[in-house]
Amino acid sequence: MSDHKPKNIFVQGPINPAFIGESIAKHASNTKIGGHSIFLGQVRADEISGKKVAAIEYTSYQEMALEKMTEIREAIFAKYPLTCMHVYHSLGVIKEGEICLFVFTSSAHRKPAIDACTECVERIKAELPVWGKELFEDEGYQWKVNQ
Amino acid sequence: MSDHKPKNIFVQGPINPAFIGESIAKHASNTKIGGHSIFLGQVRADEISGKKVAAIEYTSYQEMALEKMTEIREAIFAKYPLTCMHVYHSLGVIKEGEICLFVFTSSAHRKPAIDACTECVERIKAELPVWGKELFEDEGYQWKVNQ
Amino acid sequence: MTTQVLFFGQLTDITGTSSLKMEEATDTDQLKQALYSQFPGLAAKNFLVSVNQQVITDKTKLQPNSTVALLPPFSGG
Amino acid sequence: MTTQVLFFGQLTDITGTSSLKMEEATDTDQLKQALYSQFPGLAAKNFLVSVNQQVITDKTKLQPNSTVALLPPFSGG
């Protein structure tokens, strides 16, 4: 466990694309940056045995997730020469086509930014106590399974 | 050479972060998408023997670059199950902290989007006839060399 | 001795609640047996157990006011 | 027979121009020799040659109104 209070990554509802644009714009003042890598998760309207997913409802064990995210963040900063890393994950009902995950890494050179972003996404999906409930268009739901 | 007119990728001046946000927002209507990968190149204020890079001036052999980009695009679509791919490269003087390259791939699943984006960035840097002239803060310049 | 128990994801379909308090369990094995008696459907489910936010691998002694969570496979992102 | 010749990147520091027309060259080797006579600094430079936007590897015959470009190492992105 880390000593400092973990940084919050959770936002209620979808991530607004305009917010992503604003996040990028804020990095113009850091002129040591040469490359940014961004991953966005978008809710897909999957068809499962004839039923269409209309939304995913995300819940989390937040205290544990934020401790784990702090651990992931520290490991990634120790491994890659990043200037910064930002992570946002949605909670609540996120409709098809909306953004539910935003991972953003920056570095002097492209390779560390890209590798760190990919590793962060993989670790978020595998290690954060977050659950998605796929809500069907008509009625019913099923629990999402990560590949 | 491809039969159809190659799609333009060049924009005069820097790429506006708000435009990136708008590009992301446009993809909400494609509900087959599950993941987006974005790479952004930003002009770095490198120090070279005590001189600071204030801007990069990009020039290109445009007709050839657009033909080559069409070839890269077709190869990447043949290799990865993408829903779409967008590429923008700046020409002219781009100041430190400004965005000069925007590569944006989307797919049903994260891995093809991420791998296609990385491959596209590598091929753009290696294969497109584009040249960067690093303009120093005080005076003088040097020609950029890609790693 | 009271233990706070948290349920997440599909496990809440079985328990009908996301938290409850259990008395008298002194380790995680006792606690699991008590939960299986109360919610027989849990025994067939795949989940990890955490004590005070740390995932455990073996039977773990519980302190007063421990928080135990049952964590089905994660599916964030 | 006229060939359009294009120069890019640092090669323009030597030629002082980004394009010119050359007469009488019937293949790319002749053309390069003529360019080296006119711009001796070019001989020490590292560049690829394209004919009508296709990079060539060997001596290539020129057709009337071919466009030849001298391409120093790329540095986009």
Short mmCIF file of C-alpha atoms in Angstrom, two decimals:
data_model
loop_
_atom_site.label_atom_id
_atom_site.label_comp_id
_atom_site.label_asym_id
_atom_site.label_seq_id
_atom_site.Cartn_x
_atom_site.Cartn_y
_atom_site.Cartn_z
CA MET A 1 0.00 0.00 0.00
CA SER A 2 1.20 3.45 -0.79
CA ASP A 3 1.45 6.15 1.88
CA HIS A 4 -0.23 8.98 0.01
CA LYS A 5 -3.95 9.15 -0.65
CA PRO A 6 -4.65 7.36 -3.93
CA LYS A 7 -5.59 9.54 -6.90
CA ASN A 8 -9.21 9.07 -7.97
CA ILE A 9 -9.73 7.60 -11.45
CA PHE A 10 -13.50 7.12 -11.34
CA VAL A 11 -15.99 9.40 -13.03
CA GLN A 12 -19.75 9.02 -12.81
CA GLY A 13 -21.19 8.50 -16.30
CA PRO A 14 -19.45 8.57 -19.70
CA ILE A 15 -16.18 10.35 -20.53
CA ASN A 16 -16.86 13.36 -22.72
CA PRO A 17 -14.75 13.55 -25.93
CA ALA A 18 -14.40 17.31 -25.40
CA PHE A 19 -12.76 16.57 -22.04
CA ILE A 20 -10.24 14.39 -23.88
CA GLY A 21 -9.45 17.28 -26.23
CA GLU A 22 -8.98 19.58 -23.24
CA SER A 23 -6.69 17.07 -21.53
CA ILE A 24 -4.51 16.96 -24.65
CA ALA A 25 -4.42 20.77 -24.88
CA LYS A 26 -3.14 21.06 -21.29
CA HIS A 27 0.03 19.22 -22.30
CA ALA A 28 1.18 21.93 -24.74
CA SER A 29 3.04 23.63 -21.89
CA ASN A 30 5.22 20.56 -21.28
CA THR A 31 7.67 20.97 -24.13
CA LYS A 32 9.73 17.94 -23.07
CA ILE A 33 6.94 15.75 -24.49
CA GLY A 34 7.45 14.28 -27.97
CA GLY A 35 4.65 11.69 -28.09
CA HIS A 36 1.30 10.94 -26.51
CA SER A 37 -0.48 7.59 -26.57
CA ILE A 38 -4.18 7.35 -25.80
CA PHE A 39 -6.47 4.36 -25.41
CA LEU A 40 -10.23 4.77 -25.26
CA GLY A 41 -12.72 2.07 -24.39
CA GLN A 42 -16.13 2.54 -26.05
CA VAL A 43 -19.28 0.60 -25.17
CA ARG A 44 -19.96 -1.80 -28.03
CA ALA A 45 -23.52 -2.80 -29.00
CA ASP A 46 -22.72 -6.52 -28.91
CA GLU A 47 -25.34 -9.01 -30.00
CA ILE A 48 -25.61 -11.97 -27.63
CA SER A 49 -28.04 -14.74 -28.66
CA GLY A 50 -30.18 -12.24 -30.51
CA LYS A 51 -30.19 -9.64 -27.75
CA LYS A 52 -28.46 -6.31 -28.26
CA VAL A 53 -26.38 -4.66 -25.54
CA ALA A 54 -27.71 -1.12 -25.06
CA ALA A 55 -25.45 -0.08 -22.19
CA ILE A 56 -22.96 -1.32 -19.61
CA GLU A 57 -23.42 -0.52 -15.93
CA TYR A 58 -20.06 -0.37 -14.15
CA THR A 59 -19.57 -0.89 -10.43
CA SER A 60 -16.33 -1.11 -8.46
CA TYR A 61 -14.81 -1.87 -5.11
CA GLN A 62 -13.48 1.65 -5.20
CA GLU A 63 -11.09 1.79 -2.24
CA MET A 64 -9.38 -1.39 -3.38
CA ALA A 65 -9.36 -0.31 -7.04
CA LEU A 66 -7.70 3.01 -6.22
CA GLU A 67 -5.02 1.31 -4.10
CA LYS A 68 -4.37 -1.12 -6.95
CA MET A 69 -4.29 1.69 -9.51
CA THR A 70 -1.70 3.52 -7.40
CA GLU A 71 0.41 0.36 -7.41
CA ILE A 72 0.04 0.02 -11.21
CA ARG A 73 0.88 3.70 -11.71
CA GLU A 74 4.05 3.43 -9.60
CA ALA A 75 5.17 0.26 -11.41
CA ILE A 76 4.66 1.86 -14.82
CA PHE A 77 6.50 5.06 -13.88
CA ALA A 78 9.37 2.91 -12.56
CA LYS A 79 9.50 0.96 -15.83
CA TYR A 80 9.04 3.69 -18.47
CA PRO A 81 10.44 7.25 -18.72
CA LEU A 82 7.06 9.00 -18.77
CA THR A 83 6.35 12.65 -18.24
CA CYS A 84 2.78 11.89 -17.19
CA MET A 85 -0.04 9.35 -17.14
CA HIS A 86 -3.76 9.95 -16.69
CA VAL A 87 -6.47 7.32 -16.21
CA TYR A 88 -10.24 7.75 -16.08
CA HIS A 89 -12.77 4.93 -15.74
CA SER A 90 -16.54 5.41 -15.82
CA LEU A 91 -18.98 4.13 -13.21
CA GLY A 92 -22.75 3.85 -13.61
CA VAL A 93 -24.69 3.29 -16.82
CA ILE A 94 -22.68 3.99 -20.01
CA LYS A 95 -24.67 3.76 -23.22
CA GLU A 96 -23.51 2.15 -26.48
CA GLY A 97 -21.12 4.44 -28.35
CA GLU A 98 -20.05 6.27 -25.20
CA ILE A 99 -16.50 6.28 -23.81
CA CYS A 100 -15.94 4.36 -20.54
CA LEU A 101 -12.13 4.25 -20.27
CA PHE A 102 -9.48 6.89 -21.04
CA VAL A 103 -5.78 6.08 -20.59
CA PHE A 104 -3.30 8.79 -21.60
CA THR A 105 0.51 8.54 -21.42
CA SER A 106 3.15 11.02 -22.55
CA SER A 107 6.90 10.78 -22.98
CA ALA A 108 9.82 12.43 -24.76
CA HIS A 109 9.74 9.59 -27.30
CA ARG A 110 6.96 7.53 -28.81
CA LYS A 111 7.96 4.04 -27.69
CA PRO A 112 7.73 4.50 -23.91
CA ALA A 113 4.42 6.36 -24.28
CA ILE A 114 2.92 3.59 -26.46
CA ASP A 115 4.25 0.67 -24.40
CA ALA A 116 3.20 2.24 -21.10
CA CYS A 117 -0.30 2.95 -22.39
CA THR A 118 -0.77 -0.61 -23.62
CA GLU A 119 0.55 -2.11 -20.38
CA CYS A 120 -1.64 0.17 -18.30
CA VAL A 121 -4.78 -0.84 -20.25
CA GLU A 122 -3.97 -4.54 -19.87
CA ARG A 123 -3.36 -4.18 -16.14
CA ILE A 124 -6.56 -2.14 -15.62
CA LYS A 125 -8.64 -4.83 -17.33
CA ALA A 126 -6.94 -7.70 -15.47
CA GLU A 127 -6.37 -6.24 -12.02
CA LEU A 128 -8.88 -3.55 -11.09
CA PRO A 129 -11.93 -4.71 -9.13
CA VAL A 130 -14.47 -3.30 -11.58
CA TRP A 131 -17.48 -5.14 -12.99
CA GLY A 132 -19.57 -4.48 -16.07
CA LYS A 133 -23.22 -5.49 -16.32
CA GLU A 134 -24.34 -5.61 -19.96
CA LEU A 135 -27.89 -4.28 -20.12
CA PHE A 136 -29.92 -5.55 -23.08
CA GLU A 137 -32.04 -3.29 -25.24
CA ASP A 138 -35.32 -5.07 -24.48
CA GLU A 139 -34.85 -6.45 -21.00
CA GLY A 140 -32.47 -8.53 -18.96
CA TYR A 141 -28.71 -8.35 -18.60
CA GLN A 142 -25.60 -10.46 -18.43
CA TRP A 143 -22.33 -9.95 -16.60
CA LYS A 144 -19.51 -8.86 -18.87
CA VAL A 145 -16.50 -11.19 -19.19
CA ASN A 146 -13.09 -9.74 -20.11
CA GLN A 147 -11.06 -11.70 -22.65
CA MET B 1 -0.26 2.58 -57.16
CA SER B 2 -3.87 2.59 -56.20
CA ASP B 3 -6.61 3.48 -58.66
CA HIS B 4 -8.61 5.87 -56.53
CA LYS B 5 -7.49 9.39 -55.66
CA PRO B 6 -5.41 9.22 -52.49
CA LYS B 7 -6.98 10.69 -49.34
CA ASN B 8 -5.24 13.82 -48.12
CA ILE B 9 -3.52 13.58 -44.73
CA PHE B 10 -1.76 16.96 -44.70
CA VAL B 11 -2.94 19.96 -42.75
CA GLN B 12 -1.28 23.37 -42.82
CA GLY B 13 -0.12 24.29 -39.31
CA PRO B 14 -0.64 22.47 -36.00
CA ILE B 15 -3.40 19.97 -35.20
CA ASN B 16 -5.88 21.52 -32.77
CA PRO B 17 -6.63 19.38 -29.67
CA ALA B 18 -10.31 20.39 -29.96
CA PHE B 19 -10.35 18.81 -33.44
CA ILE B 20 -9.09 15.58 -31.86
CA GLY B 21 -11.96 15.68 -29.36
CA GLU B 22 -14.43 16.24 -32.22
CA SER B 23 -12.95 13.34 -34.20
CA ILE B 24 -13.47 11.05 -31.19
CA ALA B 25 -17.05 12.27 -30.71
CA LYS B 26 -17.91 11.41 -34.34
CA HIS B 27 -17.27 7.73 -33.60
CA ALA B 28 -20.09 7.45 -31.03
CA SER B 29 -22.47 6.48 -33.85
CA ASN B 30 -20.39 3.44 -34.78
CA THR B 31 -21.48 1.08 -32.02
CA LYS B 32 -19.43 -1.82 -33.38
CA ILE B 33 -16.34 -0.07 -31.98
CA GLY B 34 -14.97 -1.28 -28.64
CA GLY B 35 -11.57 0.42 -28.57
CA HIS B 36 -9.77 3.42 -30.02
CA SER B 37 -6.00 3.91 -30.11
CA ILE B 38 -4.53 7.34 -30.72
CA PHE B 39 -0.95 8.49 -31.20
CA LEU B 40 -0.04 12.16 -31.15
CA GLY B 41 3.33 13.61 -32.07
CA GLN B 42 4.15 16.84 -30.24
CA VAL B 43 7.02 19.19 -31.10
CA ARG B 44 9.66 18.81 -28.37
CA ALA B 45 11.87 21.72 -27.31
CA ASP B 46 15.07 19.69 -27.68
CA GLU B 47 18.37 21.21 -26.66
CA ILE B 48 21.12 20.59 -29.21
CA SER B 49 24.61 21.82 -28.24
CA GLY B 50 23.12 24.57 -26.14
CA LYS B 51 20.56 25.67 -28.72
CA LYS B 52 16.86 25.18 -28.08
CA VAL B 53 14.44 23.98 -30.76
CA ALA B 54 11.58 26.49 -30.93
CA ALA B 55 9.66 24.93 -33.83
CA ILE B 56 9.84 22.35 -36.61
CA GLU B 57 9.08 23.29 -40.19
CA TYR B 58 7.66 20.33 -42.10
CA THR B 59 7.81 19.92 -45.87
CA SER B 60 6.78 16.96 -48.00
CA TYR B 61 6.82 15.48 -51.47
CA GLN B 62 3.07 15.44 -51.18
CA GLU B 63 1.96 13.44 -54.24
CA MET B 64 4.40 10.67 -53.41
CA ALA B 65 3.56 10.79 -49.68
CA LEU B 66 -0.16 10.44 -50.37
CA GLU B 67 0.39 7.48 -52.69
CA LYS B 68 2.58 5.84 -50.05
CA MET B 69 0.04 6.58 -47.33
CA THR B 70 -2.68 4.91 -49.42
CA GLU B 71 -0.45 1.84 -49.72
CA ILE B 72 0.18 1.82 -45.93
CA ARG B 73 -3.53 2.29 -45.24
CA GLU B 74 -4.48 -0.63 -47.49
CA ALA B 75 -1.82 -2.89 -45.96
CA ILE B 76 -2.98 -2.08 -42.43
CA PHE B 77 -6.66 -2.63 -43.24
CA ALA B 78 -5.72 -5.97 -44.83
CA LYS B 79 -3.77 -7.00 -41.71
CA TYR B 80 -6.06 -5.79 -38.89
CA PRO B 81 -9.87 -5.88 -38.49
CA LEU B 82 -10.32 -2.11 -38.15
CA THR B 83 -13.54 -0.16 -38.41
CA CYS B 84 -11.61 2.99 -39.32
CA MET B 85 -8.26 4.74 -39.41
CA HIS B 86 -7.55 8.47 -39.63
CA VAL B 87 -4.16 10.12 -40.17
CA TYR B 88 -3.26 13.81 -40.08
CA HIS B 89 0.25 15.24 -40.51
CA SER B 90 1.11 18.91 -40.22
CA LEU B 91 3.04 20.92 -42.80
CA GLY B 92 4.64 24.33 -42.24
CA VAL B 93 5.99 25.74 -38.99
CA ILE B 94 4.79 23.89 -35.87
CA LYS B 95 5.87 25.46 -32.59
CA GLU B 96 7.12 23.60 -29.49
CA GLY B 97 4.23 22.01 -27.56
CA GLU B 98 1.99 21.87 -30.65
CA ILE B 99 0.66 18.64 -32.20
CA CYS B 100 2.13 17.68 -35.61
CA LEU B 101 0.88 14.08 -36.07
CA PHE B 102 -2.47 12.46 -35.23
CA VAL B 103 -3.03 8.75 -35.92
CA PHE B 104 -6.39 7.31 -34.84
CA THR B 105 -7.48 3.67 -35.23
CA SER B 106 -10.69 1.98 -34.06
CA SER B 107 -11.74 -1.64 -33.83
CA ALA B 108 -14.23 -3.93 -32.08
CA HIS B 109 -11.43 -5.00 -29.73
CA ARG B 110 -8.45 -3.22 -28.24
CA LYS B 111 -5.58 -5.29 -29.63
CA PRO B 112 -6.10 -4.65 -33.35
CA ALA B 113 -6.66 -0.94 -32.70
CA ILE B 114 -3.46 -0.63 -30.64
CA ASP B 115 -1.28 -2.75 -32.96
CA ALA B 116 -2.54 -1.01 -36.10
CA CYS B 117 -1.93 2.44 -34.60
CA THR B 118 1.64 1.56 -33.58
CA GLU B 119 2.43 0.02 -36.98
CA CYS B 120 0.96 3.01 -38.80
CA VAL B 121 3.09 5.46 -36.77
CA GLU B 122 6.25 3.44 -37.43
CA ARG B 123 5.54 3.26 -41.16
CA ILE B 124 4.70 6.98 -41.39
CA LYS B 125 8.02 7.88 -39.78
CA ALA B 126 10.03 5.43 -41.91
CA GLU B 127 8.31 5.62 -45.27
CA LEU B 128 6.61 8.97 -45.88
CA PRO B 129 8.67 11.53 -47.78
CA VAL B 130 8.34 14.25 -45.13
CA TRP B 131 11.18 16.33 -43.72
CA GLY B 132 11.44 18.31 -40.49
CA LYS B 133 13.68 21.35 -40.15
CA GLU B 134 14.36 22.12 -36.49
CA LEU B 135 14.37 25.88 -36.07
CA PHE B 136 16.41 27.15 -33.12
CA GLU B 137 15.14 29.76 -30.70
CA ASP B 138 17.89 32.28 -31.44
CA GLU B 139 18.86 31.60 -35.03
CA GLY B 140 19.89 28.78 -37.31
CA TYR B 141 18.40 25.34 -37.82
CA GLN B 142 19.27 21.72 -38.27
CA TRP B 143 17.56 18.96 -40.23
CA LYS B 144 15.65 16.55 -38.01
CA VAL B 145 16.81 12.91 -38.01
CA ASN B 146 14.31 10.16 -37.14
CA GLN B 147 15.52 7.40 -34.84
CA MET C 1 -16.47 -10.29 16.74
CA THR C 2 -18.04 -8.73 13.67
CA THR C 3 -16.84 -8.99 10.07
CA GLN C 4 -18.08 -6.72 7.33
CA VAL C 5 -18.68 -8.75 4.13
CA LEU C 6 -18.94 -7.16 0.68
CA PHE C 7 -20.30 -8.79 -2.51
CA PHE C 8 -19.65 -7.55 -6.05
CA GLY C 9 -20.72 -8.17 -9.62
CA GLN C 10 -22.74 -11.29 -10.34
CA LEU C 11 -22.44 -12.47 -6.71
CA THR C 12 -25.00 -9.82 -5.76
CA ASP C 13 -27.49 -11.71 -7.97
CA ILE C 14 -27.19 -14.57 -5.46
CA THR C 15 -26.95 -12.63 -2.20
CA GLY C 16 -29.46 -9.93 -3.10
CA THR C 17 -27.30 -7.48 -1.17
CA SER C 18 -23.90 -5.88 -1.60
CA SER C 19 -22.94 -6.04 2.08
CA LEU C 20 -23.80 -7.71 5.35
CA LYS C 21 -22.26 -8.29 8.78
CA MET C 22 -21.26 -11.74 10.02
CA GLU C 23 -20.62 -12.63 13.66
CA GLU C 24 -18.41 -15.34 15.14
CA ALA C 25 -16.17 -16.15 12.16
CA THR C 26 -12.54 -16.15 13.30
CA ASP C 27 -10.96 -16.99 9.96
CA THR C 28 -11.84 -16.81 6.26
CA ASP C 29 -12.65 -20.53 5.95
CA GLN C 30 -15.25 -20.31 8.74
CA LEU C 31 -16.65 -17.20 7.10
CA LYS C 32 -16.95 -18.89 3.69
CA GLN C 33 -18.73 -21.91 5.24
CA ALA C 34 -21.20 -19.58 6.95
CA LEU C 35 -21.82 -17.74 3.70
CA TYR C 36 -22.32 -21.01 1.76
CA SER C 37 -24.95 -22.06 4.34
CA GLN C 38 -26.76 -18.76 3.97
CA PHE C 39 -26.36 -18.55 0.14
CA PRO C 40 -25.92 -22.06 -1.32
CA GLY C 41 -25.53 -20.63 -4.85
CA LEU C 42 -22.20 -19.04 -3.87
CA ALA C 43 -20.42 -22.39 -3.61
CA ALA C 44 -20.60 -22.91 -7.37
CA LYS C 45 -19.18 -19.47 -8.16
CA ASN C 46 -15.66 -18.47 -9.03
CA PHE C 47 -14.35 -15.59 -6.90
CA LEU C 48 -11.33 -14.22 -5.09
CA VAL C 49 -11.43 -13.20 -1.44
CA SER C 50 -9.84 -10.05 -0.05
CA VAL C 51 -9.32 -9.10 3.57
CA ASN C 52 -8.98 -5.39 4.17
CA GLN C 53 -8.48 -4.88 0.41
CA GLN C 54 -5.67 -7.42 0.09
CA VAL C 55 -6.43 -10.51 -1.95
CA ILE C 56 -5.57 -13.60 0.10
CA THR C 57 -4.49 -17.01 -1.16
CA ASP C 58 -4.71 -19.08 2.04
CA LYS C 59 -6.94 -19.22 5.09
CA THR C 60 -6.50 -15.96 6.96
CA LYS C 61 -7.31 -15.06 10.55
CA LEU C 62 -9.84 -12.28 10.95
CA GLN C 63 -9.41 -9.37 13.33
CA PRO C 64 -12.40 -7.53 14.83
CA ASN C 65 -13.91 -5.23 12.21
CA SER C 66 -12.11 -6.85 9.29
CA THR C 67 -13.67 -6.23 5.89
CA VAL C 68 -13.87 -9.29 3.66
CA ALA C 69 -14.88 -8.95 0.01
CA LEU C 70 -15.91 -11.63 -2.50
CA LEU C 71 -14.63 -10.64 -5.93
CA PRO C 72 -15.86 -12.40 -9.09
CA PRO C 73 -13.67 -12.09 -12.23
CA PHE C 74 -13.00 -8.44 -13.06
CA SER C 75 -14.54 -6.95 -16.20
CA GLY C 76 -13.64 -3.28 -16.22
CA GLY C 77 -12.53 -1.22 -19.22
CA MET D 1 14.21 15.62 -73.76
CA THR D 2 13.45 17.39 -70.52
CA THR D 3 13.45 15.95 -67.01
CA GLN D 4 11.90 17.70 -64.04
CA VAL D 5 14.16 17.36 -60.99
CA LEU D 6 12.93 17.91 -57.42
CA PHE D 7 15.07 18.40 -54.29
CA PHE D 8 13.87 17.99 -50.73
CA GLY D 9 14.99 18.56 -47.14
CA GLN D 10 18.65 19.31 -46.55
CA LEU D 11 19.48 18.87 -50.25
CA THR D 12 17.85 22.24 -50.90
CA ASP D 13 20.59 23.78 -48.73
CA ILE D 14 23.05 22.68 -51.44
CA THR D 15 20.97 23.33 -54.56
CA GLY D 16 19.35 26.56 -53.36
CA THR D 17 16.22 25.50 -55.22
CA SER D 18 13.55 22.84 -54.83
CA SER D 19 13.19 22.14 -58.55
CA LEU D 20 14.88 22.59 -61.89
CA LYS D 21 14.73 21.20 -65.41
CA MET D 22 17.55 19.14 -66.93
CA GLU D 23 17.99 18.49 -70.66
CA GLU D 24 19.69 15.59 -72.42
CA ALA D 25 19.81 13.03 -69.62
CA THR D 26 18.49 9.69 -70.91
CA ASP D 27 18.90 7.70 -67.70
CA THR D 28 19.22 8.33 -63.96
CA ASP D 29 23.00 7.81 -63.89
CA GLN D 30 23.55 10.49 -66.51
CA LEU D 31 21.22 12.75 -64.61
CA LYS D 32 23.08 12.22 -61.31
CA GLN D 33 26.42 12.95 -62.99
CA ALA D 34 25.05 16.17 -64.43
CA LEU D 35 23.68 17.17 -61.03
CA TYR D 36 27.02 16.39 -59.31
CA SER D 37 28.79 18.66 -61.81
CA GLN D 38 26.37 21.45 -61.14
CA PHE D 39 26.19 20.91 -57.33
CA PRO D 40 29.39 19.19 -56.15
CA GLY D 41 28.10 19.06 -52.53
CA LEU D 42 25.40 16.57 -53.56
CA ALA D 43 27.92 13.76 -54.13
CA ALA D 44 28.64 13.48 -50.40
CA LYS D 45 24.97 13.30 -49.45
CA ASN D 46 22.85 10.28 -48.69
CA PHE D 47 19.59 10.19 -50.65
CA LEU D 48 17.16 7.96 -52.51
CA VAL D 49 16.06 8.64 -56.07
CA SER D 50 12.49 8.35 -57.30
CA VAL D 51 11.27 8.40 -60.89
CA ASN D 52 7.65 9.44 -61.22
CA GLN D 53 7.18 8.90 -57.46
CA GLN D 54 8.58 5.36 -57.44
CA VAL D 55 11.84 4.87 -55.60
CA ILE D 56 14.34 3.13 -57.91
CA THR D 57 17.19 0.85 -56.95
CA ASP D 58 19.06 0.58 -60.27
CA LYS D 59 19.84 2.82 -63.21
CA THR D 60 16.54 3.66 -64.85
CA LYS D 61 15.80 4.99 -68.35
CA LEU D 62 14.06 8.34 -68.42
CA GLN D 63 11.06 9.10 -70.62
CA PRO D 64 10.31 12.62 -71.85
CA ASN D 65 8.81 14.65 -69.00
CA SER D 66 9.85 12.21 -66.29
CA THR D 67 9.97 13.64 -62.78
CA VAL D 68 13.01 12.63 -60.76
CA ALA D 69 13.22 13.44 -57.06
CA LEU D 70 16.23 13.31 -54.71
CA LEU D 71 15.00 12.24 -51.26
CA PRO D 72 17.22 12.56 -48.19
CA PRO D 73 16.34 10.42 -45.13
CA PHE D 74 12.74 11.00 -44.08
CA SER D 75 12.03 12.74 -40.79
CA GLY D 76 8.28 13.18 -40.56
CA GLY D 77 6.10 12.66 -37.51
#
